[in-house]
Coordinates of C-alpha atoms in Angstrom, one line a residue:
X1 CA 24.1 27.5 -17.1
X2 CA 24.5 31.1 -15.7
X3 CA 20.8 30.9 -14.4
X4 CA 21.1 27.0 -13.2
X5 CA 24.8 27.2 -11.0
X6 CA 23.7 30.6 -9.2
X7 CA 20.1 28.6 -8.3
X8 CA 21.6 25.6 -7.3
X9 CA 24.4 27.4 -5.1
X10 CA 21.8 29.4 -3.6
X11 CA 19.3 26.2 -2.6
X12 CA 22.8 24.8 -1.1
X13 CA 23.2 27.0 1.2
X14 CA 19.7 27.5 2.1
X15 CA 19.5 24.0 2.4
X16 CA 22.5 24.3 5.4
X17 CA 21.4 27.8 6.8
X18 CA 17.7 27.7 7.1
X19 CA 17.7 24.7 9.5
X20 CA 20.6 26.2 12.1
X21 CA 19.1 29.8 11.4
X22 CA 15.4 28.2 12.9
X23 CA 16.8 25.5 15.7
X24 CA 14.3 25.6 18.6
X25 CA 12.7 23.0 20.6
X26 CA 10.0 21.5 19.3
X27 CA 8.2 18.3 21.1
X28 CA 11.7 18.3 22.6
X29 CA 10.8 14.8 25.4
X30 CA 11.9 16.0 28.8
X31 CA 11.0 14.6 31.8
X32 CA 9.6 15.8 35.1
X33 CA 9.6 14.0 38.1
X34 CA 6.7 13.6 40.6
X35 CA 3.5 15.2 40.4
X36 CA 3.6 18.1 43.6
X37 CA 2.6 20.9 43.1
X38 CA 5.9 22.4 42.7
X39 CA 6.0 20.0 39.9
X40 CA 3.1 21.1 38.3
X41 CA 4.3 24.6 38.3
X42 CA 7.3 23.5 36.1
X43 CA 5.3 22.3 33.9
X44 CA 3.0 25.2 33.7
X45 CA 5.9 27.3 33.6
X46 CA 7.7 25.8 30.7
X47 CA 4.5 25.3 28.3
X48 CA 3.7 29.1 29.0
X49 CA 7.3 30.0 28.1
X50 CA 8.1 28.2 25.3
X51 CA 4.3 26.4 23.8
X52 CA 4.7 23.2 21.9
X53 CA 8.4 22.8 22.9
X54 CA 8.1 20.0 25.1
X55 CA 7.0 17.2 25.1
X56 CA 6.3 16.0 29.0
X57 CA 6.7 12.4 30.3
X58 CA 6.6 12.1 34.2
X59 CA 8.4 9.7 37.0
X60 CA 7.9 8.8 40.0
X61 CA 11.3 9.4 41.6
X62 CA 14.7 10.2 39.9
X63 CA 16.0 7.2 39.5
X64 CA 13.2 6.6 36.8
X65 CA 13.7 9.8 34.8
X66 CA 17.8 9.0 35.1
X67 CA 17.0 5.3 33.3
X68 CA 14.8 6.8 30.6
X69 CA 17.2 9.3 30.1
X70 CA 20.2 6.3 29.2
X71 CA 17.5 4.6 27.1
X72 CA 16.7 7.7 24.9
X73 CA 13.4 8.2 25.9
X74 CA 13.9 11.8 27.0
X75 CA 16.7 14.1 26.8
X76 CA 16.7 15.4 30.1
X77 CA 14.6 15.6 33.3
X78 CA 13.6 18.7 35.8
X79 CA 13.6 17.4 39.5
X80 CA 11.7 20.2 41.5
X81 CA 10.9 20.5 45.4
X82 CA 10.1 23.9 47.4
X83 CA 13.6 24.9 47.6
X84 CA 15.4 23.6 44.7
X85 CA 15.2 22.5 40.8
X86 CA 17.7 19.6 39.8
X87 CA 18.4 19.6 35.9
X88 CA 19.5 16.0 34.8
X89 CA 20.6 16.3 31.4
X90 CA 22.6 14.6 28.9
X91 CA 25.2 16.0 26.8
X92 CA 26.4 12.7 24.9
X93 CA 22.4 12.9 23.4
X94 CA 23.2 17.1 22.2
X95 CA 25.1 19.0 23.8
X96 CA 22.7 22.1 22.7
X97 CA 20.1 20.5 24.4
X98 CA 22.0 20.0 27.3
X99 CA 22.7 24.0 27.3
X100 CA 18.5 24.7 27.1
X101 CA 17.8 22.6 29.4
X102 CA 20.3 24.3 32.1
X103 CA 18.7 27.4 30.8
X104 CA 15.3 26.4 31.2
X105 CA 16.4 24.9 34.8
X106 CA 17.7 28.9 35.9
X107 CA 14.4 30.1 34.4
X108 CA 12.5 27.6 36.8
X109 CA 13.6 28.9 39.3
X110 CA 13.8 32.1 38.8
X111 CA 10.1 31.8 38.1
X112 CA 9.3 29.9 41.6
X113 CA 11.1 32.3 43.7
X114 CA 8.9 35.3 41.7
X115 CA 5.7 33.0 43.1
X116 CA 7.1 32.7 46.3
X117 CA 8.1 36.5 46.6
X118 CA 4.5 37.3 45.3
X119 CA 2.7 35.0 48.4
X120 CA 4.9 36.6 50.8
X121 CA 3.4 40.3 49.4
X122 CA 0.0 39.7 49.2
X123 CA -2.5 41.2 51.5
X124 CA -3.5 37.8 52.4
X125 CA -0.3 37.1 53.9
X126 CA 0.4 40.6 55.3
X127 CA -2.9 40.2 57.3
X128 CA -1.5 37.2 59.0
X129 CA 2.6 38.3 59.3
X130 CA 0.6 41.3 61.1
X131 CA -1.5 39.2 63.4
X132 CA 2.0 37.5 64.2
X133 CA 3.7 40.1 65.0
X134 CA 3.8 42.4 62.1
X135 CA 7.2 42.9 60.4
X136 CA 9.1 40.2 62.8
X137 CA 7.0 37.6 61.8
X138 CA 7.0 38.2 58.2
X139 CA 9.8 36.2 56.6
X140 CA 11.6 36.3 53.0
X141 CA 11.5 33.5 50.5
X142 CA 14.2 31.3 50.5
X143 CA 16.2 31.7 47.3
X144 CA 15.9 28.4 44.9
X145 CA 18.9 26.7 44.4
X146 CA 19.7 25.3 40.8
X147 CA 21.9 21.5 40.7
X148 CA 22.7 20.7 37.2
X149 CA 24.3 16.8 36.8
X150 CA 25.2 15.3 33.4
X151 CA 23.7 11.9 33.7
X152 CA 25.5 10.8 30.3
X153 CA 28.5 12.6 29.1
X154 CA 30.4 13.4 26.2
X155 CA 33.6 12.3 26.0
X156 CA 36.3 14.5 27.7
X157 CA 38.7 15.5 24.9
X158 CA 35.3 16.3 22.7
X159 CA 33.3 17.8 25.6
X160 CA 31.1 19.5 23.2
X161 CA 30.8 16.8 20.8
X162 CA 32.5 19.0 17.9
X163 CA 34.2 15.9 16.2
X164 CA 31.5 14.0 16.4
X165 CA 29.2 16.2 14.2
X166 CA 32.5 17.7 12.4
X167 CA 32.3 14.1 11.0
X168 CA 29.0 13.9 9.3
X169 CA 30.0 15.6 6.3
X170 CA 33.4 14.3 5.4
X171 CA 32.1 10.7 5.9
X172 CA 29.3 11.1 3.6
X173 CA 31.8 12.7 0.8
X174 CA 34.2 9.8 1.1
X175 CA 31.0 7.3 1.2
X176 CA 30.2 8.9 -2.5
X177 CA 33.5 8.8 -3.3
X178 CA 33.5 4.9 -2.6
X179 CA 30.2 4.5 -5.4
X180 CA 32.2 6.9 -8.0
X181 CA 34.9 4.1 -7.6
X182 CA 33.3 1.0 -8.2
X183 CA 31.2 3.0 -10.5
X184 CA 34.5 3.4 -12.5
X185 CA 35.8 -0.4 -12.2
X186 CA 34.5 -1.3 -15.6
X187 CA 35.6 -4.6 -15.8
X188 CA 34.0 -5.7 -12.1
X189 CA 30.6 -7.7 -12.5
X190 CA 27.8 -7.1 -11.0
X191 CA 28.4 -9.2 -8.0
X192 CA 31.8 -8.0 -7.8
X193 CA 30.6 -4.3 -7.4
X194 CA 28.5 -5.3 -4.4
X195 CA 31.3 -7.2 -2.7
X196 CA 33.3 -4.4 -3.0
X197 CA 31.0 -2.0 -1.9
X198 CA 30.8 -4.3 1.6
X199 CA 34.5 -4.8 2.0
X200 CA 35.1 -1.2 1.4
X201 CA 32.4 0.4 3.7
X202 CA 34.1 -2.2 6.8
X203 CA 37.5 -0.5 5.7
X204 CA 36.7 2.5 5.9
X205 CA 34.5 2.7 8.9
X206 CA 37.6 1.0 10.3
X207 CA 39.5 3.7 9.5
X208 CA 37.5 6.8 10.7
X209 CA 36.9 4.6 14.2
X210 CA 40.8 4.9 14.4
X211 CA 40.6 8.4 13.7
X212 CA 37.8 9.8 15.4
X213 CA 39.1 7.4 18.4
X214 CA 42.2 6.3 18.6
X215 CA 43.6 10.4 17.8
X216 CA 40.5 12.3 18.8
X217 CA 38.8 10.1 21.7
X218 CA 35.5 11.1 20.7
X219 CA 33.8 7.8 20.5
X220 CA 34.8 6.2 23.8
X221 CA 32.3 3.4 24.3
X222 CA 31.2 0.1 22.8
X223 CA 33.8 -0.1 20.4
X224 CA 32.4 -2.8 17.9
X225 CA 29.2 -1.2 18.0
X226 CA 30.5 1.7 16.8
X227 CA 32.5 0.7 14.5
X228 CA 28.9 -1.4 13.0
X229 CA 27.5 1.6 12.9
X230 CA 30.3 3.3 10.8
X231 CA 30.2 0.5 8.4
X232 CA 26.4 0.7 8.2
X233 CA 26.0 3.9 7.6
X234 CA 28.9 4.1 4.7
X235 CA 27.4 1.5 3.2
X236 CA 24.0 2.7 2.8
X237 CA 25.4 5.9 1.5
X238 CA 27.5 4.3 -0.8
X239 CA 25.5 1.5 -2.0
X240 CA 22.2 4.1 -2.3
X241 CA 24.7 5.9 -5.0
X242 CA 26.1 3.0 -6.9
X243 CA 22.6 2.1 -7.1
X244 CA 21.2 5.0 -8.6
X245 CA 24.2 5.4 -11.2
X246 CA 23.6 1.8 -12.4
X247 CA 20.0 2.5 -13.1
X248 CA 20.0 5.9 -14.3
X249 CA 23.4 6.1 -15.5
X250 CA 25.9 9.0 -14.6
X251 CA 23.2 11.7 -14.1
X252 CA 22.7 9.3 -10.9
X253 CA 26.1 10.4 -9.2
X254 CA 24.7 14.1 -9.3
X255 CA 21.4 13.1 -7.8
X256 CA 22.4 10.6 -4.7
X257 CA 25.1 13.5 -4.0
X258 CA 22.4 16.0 -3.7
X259 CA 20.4 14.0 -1.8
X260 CA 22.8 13.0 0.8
X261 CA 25.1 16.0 1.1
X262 CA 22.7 19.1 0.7
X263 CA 19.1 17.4 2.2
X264 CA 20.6 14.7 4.5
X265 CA 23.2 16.4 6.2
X266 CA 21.5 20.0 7.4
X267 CA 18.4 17.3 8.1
X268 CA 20.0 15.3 10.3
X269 CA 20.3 17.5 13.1
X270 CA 23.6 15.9 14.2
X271 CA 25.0 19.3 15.0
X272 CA 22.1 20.2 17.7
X273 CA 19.3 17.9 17.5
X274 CA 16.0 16.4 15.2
X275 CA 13.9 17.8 17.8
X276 CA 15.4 21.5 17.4
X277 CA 14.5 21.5 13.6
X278 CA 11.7 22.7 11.9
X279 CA 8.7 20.2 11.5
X280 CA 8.9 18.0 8.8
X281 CA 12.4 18.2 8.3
X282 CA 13.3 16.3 11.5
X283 CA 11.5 13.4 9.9
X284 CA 13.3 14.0 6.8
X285 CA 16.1 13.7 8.2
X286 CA 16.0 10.6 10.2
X287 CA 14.4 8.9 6.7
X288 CA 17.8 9.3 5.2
X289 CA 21.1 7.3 5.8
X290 CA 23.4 10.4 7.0
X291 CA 20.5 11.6 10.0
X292 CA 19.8 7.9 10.5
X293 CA 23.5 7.3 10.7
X294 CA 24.1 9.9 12.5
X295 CA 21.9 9.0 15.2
X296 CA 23.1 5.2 15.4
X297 CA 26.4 5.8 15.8
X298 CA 25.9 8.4 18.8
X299 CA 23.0 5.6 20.4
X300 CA 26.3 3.2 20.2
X301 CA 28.7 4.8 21.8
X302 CA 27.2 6.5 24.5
X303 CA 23.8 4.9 24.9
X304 CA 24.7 1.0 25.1
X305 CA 22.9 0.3 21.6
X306 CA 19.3 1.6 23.2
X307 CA 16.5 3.1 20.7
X308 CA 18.6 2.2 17.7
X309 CA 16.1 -0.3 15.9
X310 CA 14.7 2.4 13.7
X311 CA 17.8 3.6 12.8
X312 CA 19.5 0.3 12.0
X313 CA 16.0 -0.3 10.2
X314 CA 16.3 2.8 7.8
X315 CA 19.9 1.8 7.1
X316 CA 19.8 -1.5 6.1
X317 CA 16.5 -0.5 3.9
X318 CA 18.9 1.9 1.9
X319 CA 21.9 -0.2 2.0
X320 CA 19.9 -3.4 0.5
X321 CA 17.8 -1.3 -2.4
X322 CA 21.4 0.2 -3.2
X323 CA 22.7 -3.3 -3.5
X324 CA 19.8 -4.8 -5.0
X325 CA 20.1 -1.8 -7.8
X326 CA 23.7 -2.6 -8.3
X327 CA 23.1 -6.2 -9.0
X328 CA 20.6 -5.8 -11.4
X329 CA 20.1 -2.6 -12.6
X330 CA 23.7 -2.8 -14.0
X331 CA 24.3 -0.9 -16.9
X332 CA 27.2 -1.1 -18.8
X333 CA 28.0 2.2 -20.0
X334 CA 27.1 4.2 -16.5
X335 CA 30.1 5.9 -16.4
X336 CA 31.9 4.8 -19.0
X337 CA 32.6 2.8 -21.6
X338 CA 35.0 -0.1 -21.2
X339 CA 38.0 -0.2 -24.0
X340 CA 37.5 -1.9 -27.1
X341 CA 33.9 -1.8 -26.4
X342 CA 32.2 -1.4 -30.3
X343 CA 28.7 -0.3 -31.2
X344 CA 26.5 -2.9 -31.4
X345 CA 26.2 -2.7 -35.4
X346 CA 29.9 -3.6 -35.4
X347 CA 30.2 -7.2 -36.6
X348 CA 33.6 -9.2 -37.1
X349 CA 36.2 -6.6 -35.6
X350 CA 38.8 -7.2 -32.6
X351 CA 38.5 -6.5 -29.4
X352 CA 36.5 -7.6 -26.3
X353 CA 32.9 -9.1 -27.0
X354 CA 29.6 -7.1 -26.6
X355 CA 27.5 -7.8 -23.9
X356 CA 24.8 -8.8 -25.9
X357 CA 25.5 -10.8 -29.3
X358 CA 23.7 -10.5 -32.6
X359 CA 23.6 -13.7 -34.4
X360 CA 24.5 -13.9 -38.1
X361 CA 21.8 -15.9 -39.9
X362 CA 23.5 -16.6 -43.2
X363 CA 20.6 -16.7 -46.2
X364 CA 19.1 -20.0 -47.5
X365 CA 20.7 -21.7 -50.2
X366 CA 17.3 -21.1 -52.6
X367 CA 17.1 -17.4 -52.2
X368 CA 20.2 -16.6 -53.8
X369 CA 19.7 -15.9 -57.4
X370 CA 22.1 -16.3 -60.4
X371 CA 22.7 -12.7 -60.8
X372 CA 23.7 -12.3 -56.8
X373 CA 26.2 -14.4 -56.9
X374 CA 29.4 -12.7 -56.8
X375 CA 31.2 -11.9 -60.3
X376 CA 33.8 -14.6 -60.7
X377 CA 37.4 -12.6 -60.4
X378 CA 39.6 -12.9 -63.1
X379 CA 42.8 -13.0 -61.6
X380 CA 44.4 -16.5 -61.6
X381 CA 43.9 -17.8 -57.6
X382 CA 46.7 -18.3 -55.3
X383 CA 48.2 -22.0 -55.4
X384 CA 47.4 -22.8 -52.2
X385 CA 44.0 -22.2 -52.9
X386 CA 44.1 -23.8 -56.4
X387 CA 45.5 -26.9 -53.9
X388 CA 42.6 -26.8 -51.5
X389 CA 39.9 -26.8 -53.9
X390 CA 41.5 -29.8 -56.2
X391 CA 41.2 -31.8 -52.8
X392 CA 38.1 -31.0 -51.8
X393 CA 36.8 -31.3 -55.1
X394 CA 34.9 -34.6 -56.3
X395 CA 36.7 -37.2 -58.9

């Protein structure tokens, strides 16, 4: 145990600091709209600056990179003419995304009026400002102007999205704490278990909606979606750990605790996003019901419900394997054992049945010998008995 706790406390916070420690875009979708050659220079620009980071989608115009940017196909978009670079970005989708893209925006920029500086001073372009006129006709670049709009924003009293990734870890704690519950209701069946699994996960959801809403306004949009989503996600938490208990017993609890508090939380990138993780883990993430739940419930209430079909899909597999384990990978002694509840070589004693019965076969009449039979007693027998037998007796 002084080896083991040290480890495991030590792989804990690994598990939390490594991700945040290496958050940096990583086939982060952006989008770039129109394909000038001012265009192309962004893109050029940003591969050189940052390689593999992005992953490129181009539009048309702007209203195209504004509708895939509300339907979760990109994050953000780069608009860039001659004279300016226009970030569209969304902070509702991460609100550190939101920041490197405005960064990457200033460094466009920056970067075009270098190119533009560097035609103006080449020999080329002397030859002809001197043919012109010489230093009259030569002009300076035009400085490029940066425009930064928020297509989809966070809520105003949670501008940078604090409560909602605050949230994460508190609702996966109490969704645990939900399994150690019905976990603990020995007398509930199988059946039962599940029900109350449901009921409670719509309860509860229910109740951090009115909190993270109703107090907090951080979840301002589609309101029963969001509250589905709650619900959803709880349940696939709590149902995954019920699950696991019932089959493995309560070595279970430990495990679907690990799983979902030190692996699915720093995984799910809800505090920046899956695309700023390391490789691998980003998919890891999203696999498991607090990333996957973390993503639905943002999708719902700032996104109208787009690009949540993989999410809802991970969910519900968790939430019905949970259930499925409950219902019939019961066992009875996963916690603990009910009162009055006997070992099974325990035969004839009160108290509440066993489970599982072992019938008494009584032995044939032939195989009892003379000298089994029991030793007559030799104490006179009670009169009531002395009663009985003379009237069951035959004349």
């Amino acid at each position: 145990m002084t080896v083991a706790l040290p480890l495991l406390i030590s792989l804990g916070v690994m598990a939390y600091a490594w991700p945040a420690a290496r958050t940096a875009p990583r086939d982060l979708p952006v989008g770039i709209v129109g394909t000038s050659t001012a265009s192309q220079g962004a893109v050029e620009s940003l591969a050189h600056s940052k390689p593999d980071g992005f992953d490129f989608h181009l539009y048309p115009d702007e209203v195209s990179a504004r509708s895939a940017i509300r339907k979760r196909d990109v994050y953000g978009a780069f608009v860039v003419t001659p004279g300016s670079v226009t970030v569209l970005e969304a902070s509702a989708a991460s609100p550190t995304v939101a920041q490197l893209l405005g960064r990457a925006g200033r460094q466009l920029a920056a970067h075009s009026s270098q190119s533009a500086a560097d035609r103006v001073a080449s020999p080329t372009h002397g030859r002809s400002a001197h043919s012109e006129g010489g230093k009259a006709g030569a002009k300076e670049p035009a400085q490029i102007r940066v425009r930064t709009e928020d297509v989809v924003q966070t809520s105003a009293d949670d501008p940078r999205g604090v409560v909602f990734s605050s949230a994460l870890l508190p609702l996966t704690i109490c969704s645990i704490m939900i399994a150690l519950f019905v976990a603990m209701a020995l007398r509930l069946r199988p059946v039962s278990r599940a029900m109350v699994l449901i009921v409670m996960s719509g309860a509860a959801a229910l109740g951090v909606y009115v909190v993270a809403q109703g107090f907090l306004g951080a979840l301002p949009h589609g309101h029963l979606a969001t509250w589905a989503s709650l619900a959803l996600t709880i349940l696939a938490i709590s149902a995954t750990t019920a699950g696991v208990v019932a089959l493995v017993g309560p070595a279970g609890l430990g495990l679907s605790a690990a799983l979902m508090v030190f692996v699915g939380n720093p995984f799910s990138g809800s505090t920046s996003a899956p695309e700023l993780l390391p490789k691998a883990v980003d998919e890891i993430g999203q696999w498991l019901p607090p990333g996957a739940g973390a993503s639905l419930v943002r999708d719902a209430a700032y996104f109208d419900g787009n690009d949540t079909a993989g999410h809802i899909a991970v969910l519900t597999l968790w939430g019905v394997l949970g259930l499925a384990a409950v219902l019939f990978g019961h066992r009875k002694s996963s916690v603990a054992k009910r009162p009055g509840d006997k070992e099974s070589a325990t035969v004839g004693t009160e108290g509440p049945a066993n489970d599982v019965a072992t019938p008494l076969v009584p032995p044939a009449p032939e195989e009892l010998s003379p000298s089994s039979a029991p030793a007559r007693s030799e104490m006179p027998a009670p009169a009531h008995a002395r009663h009985a037998a003379g009237t069951c007796s035959s004349p």
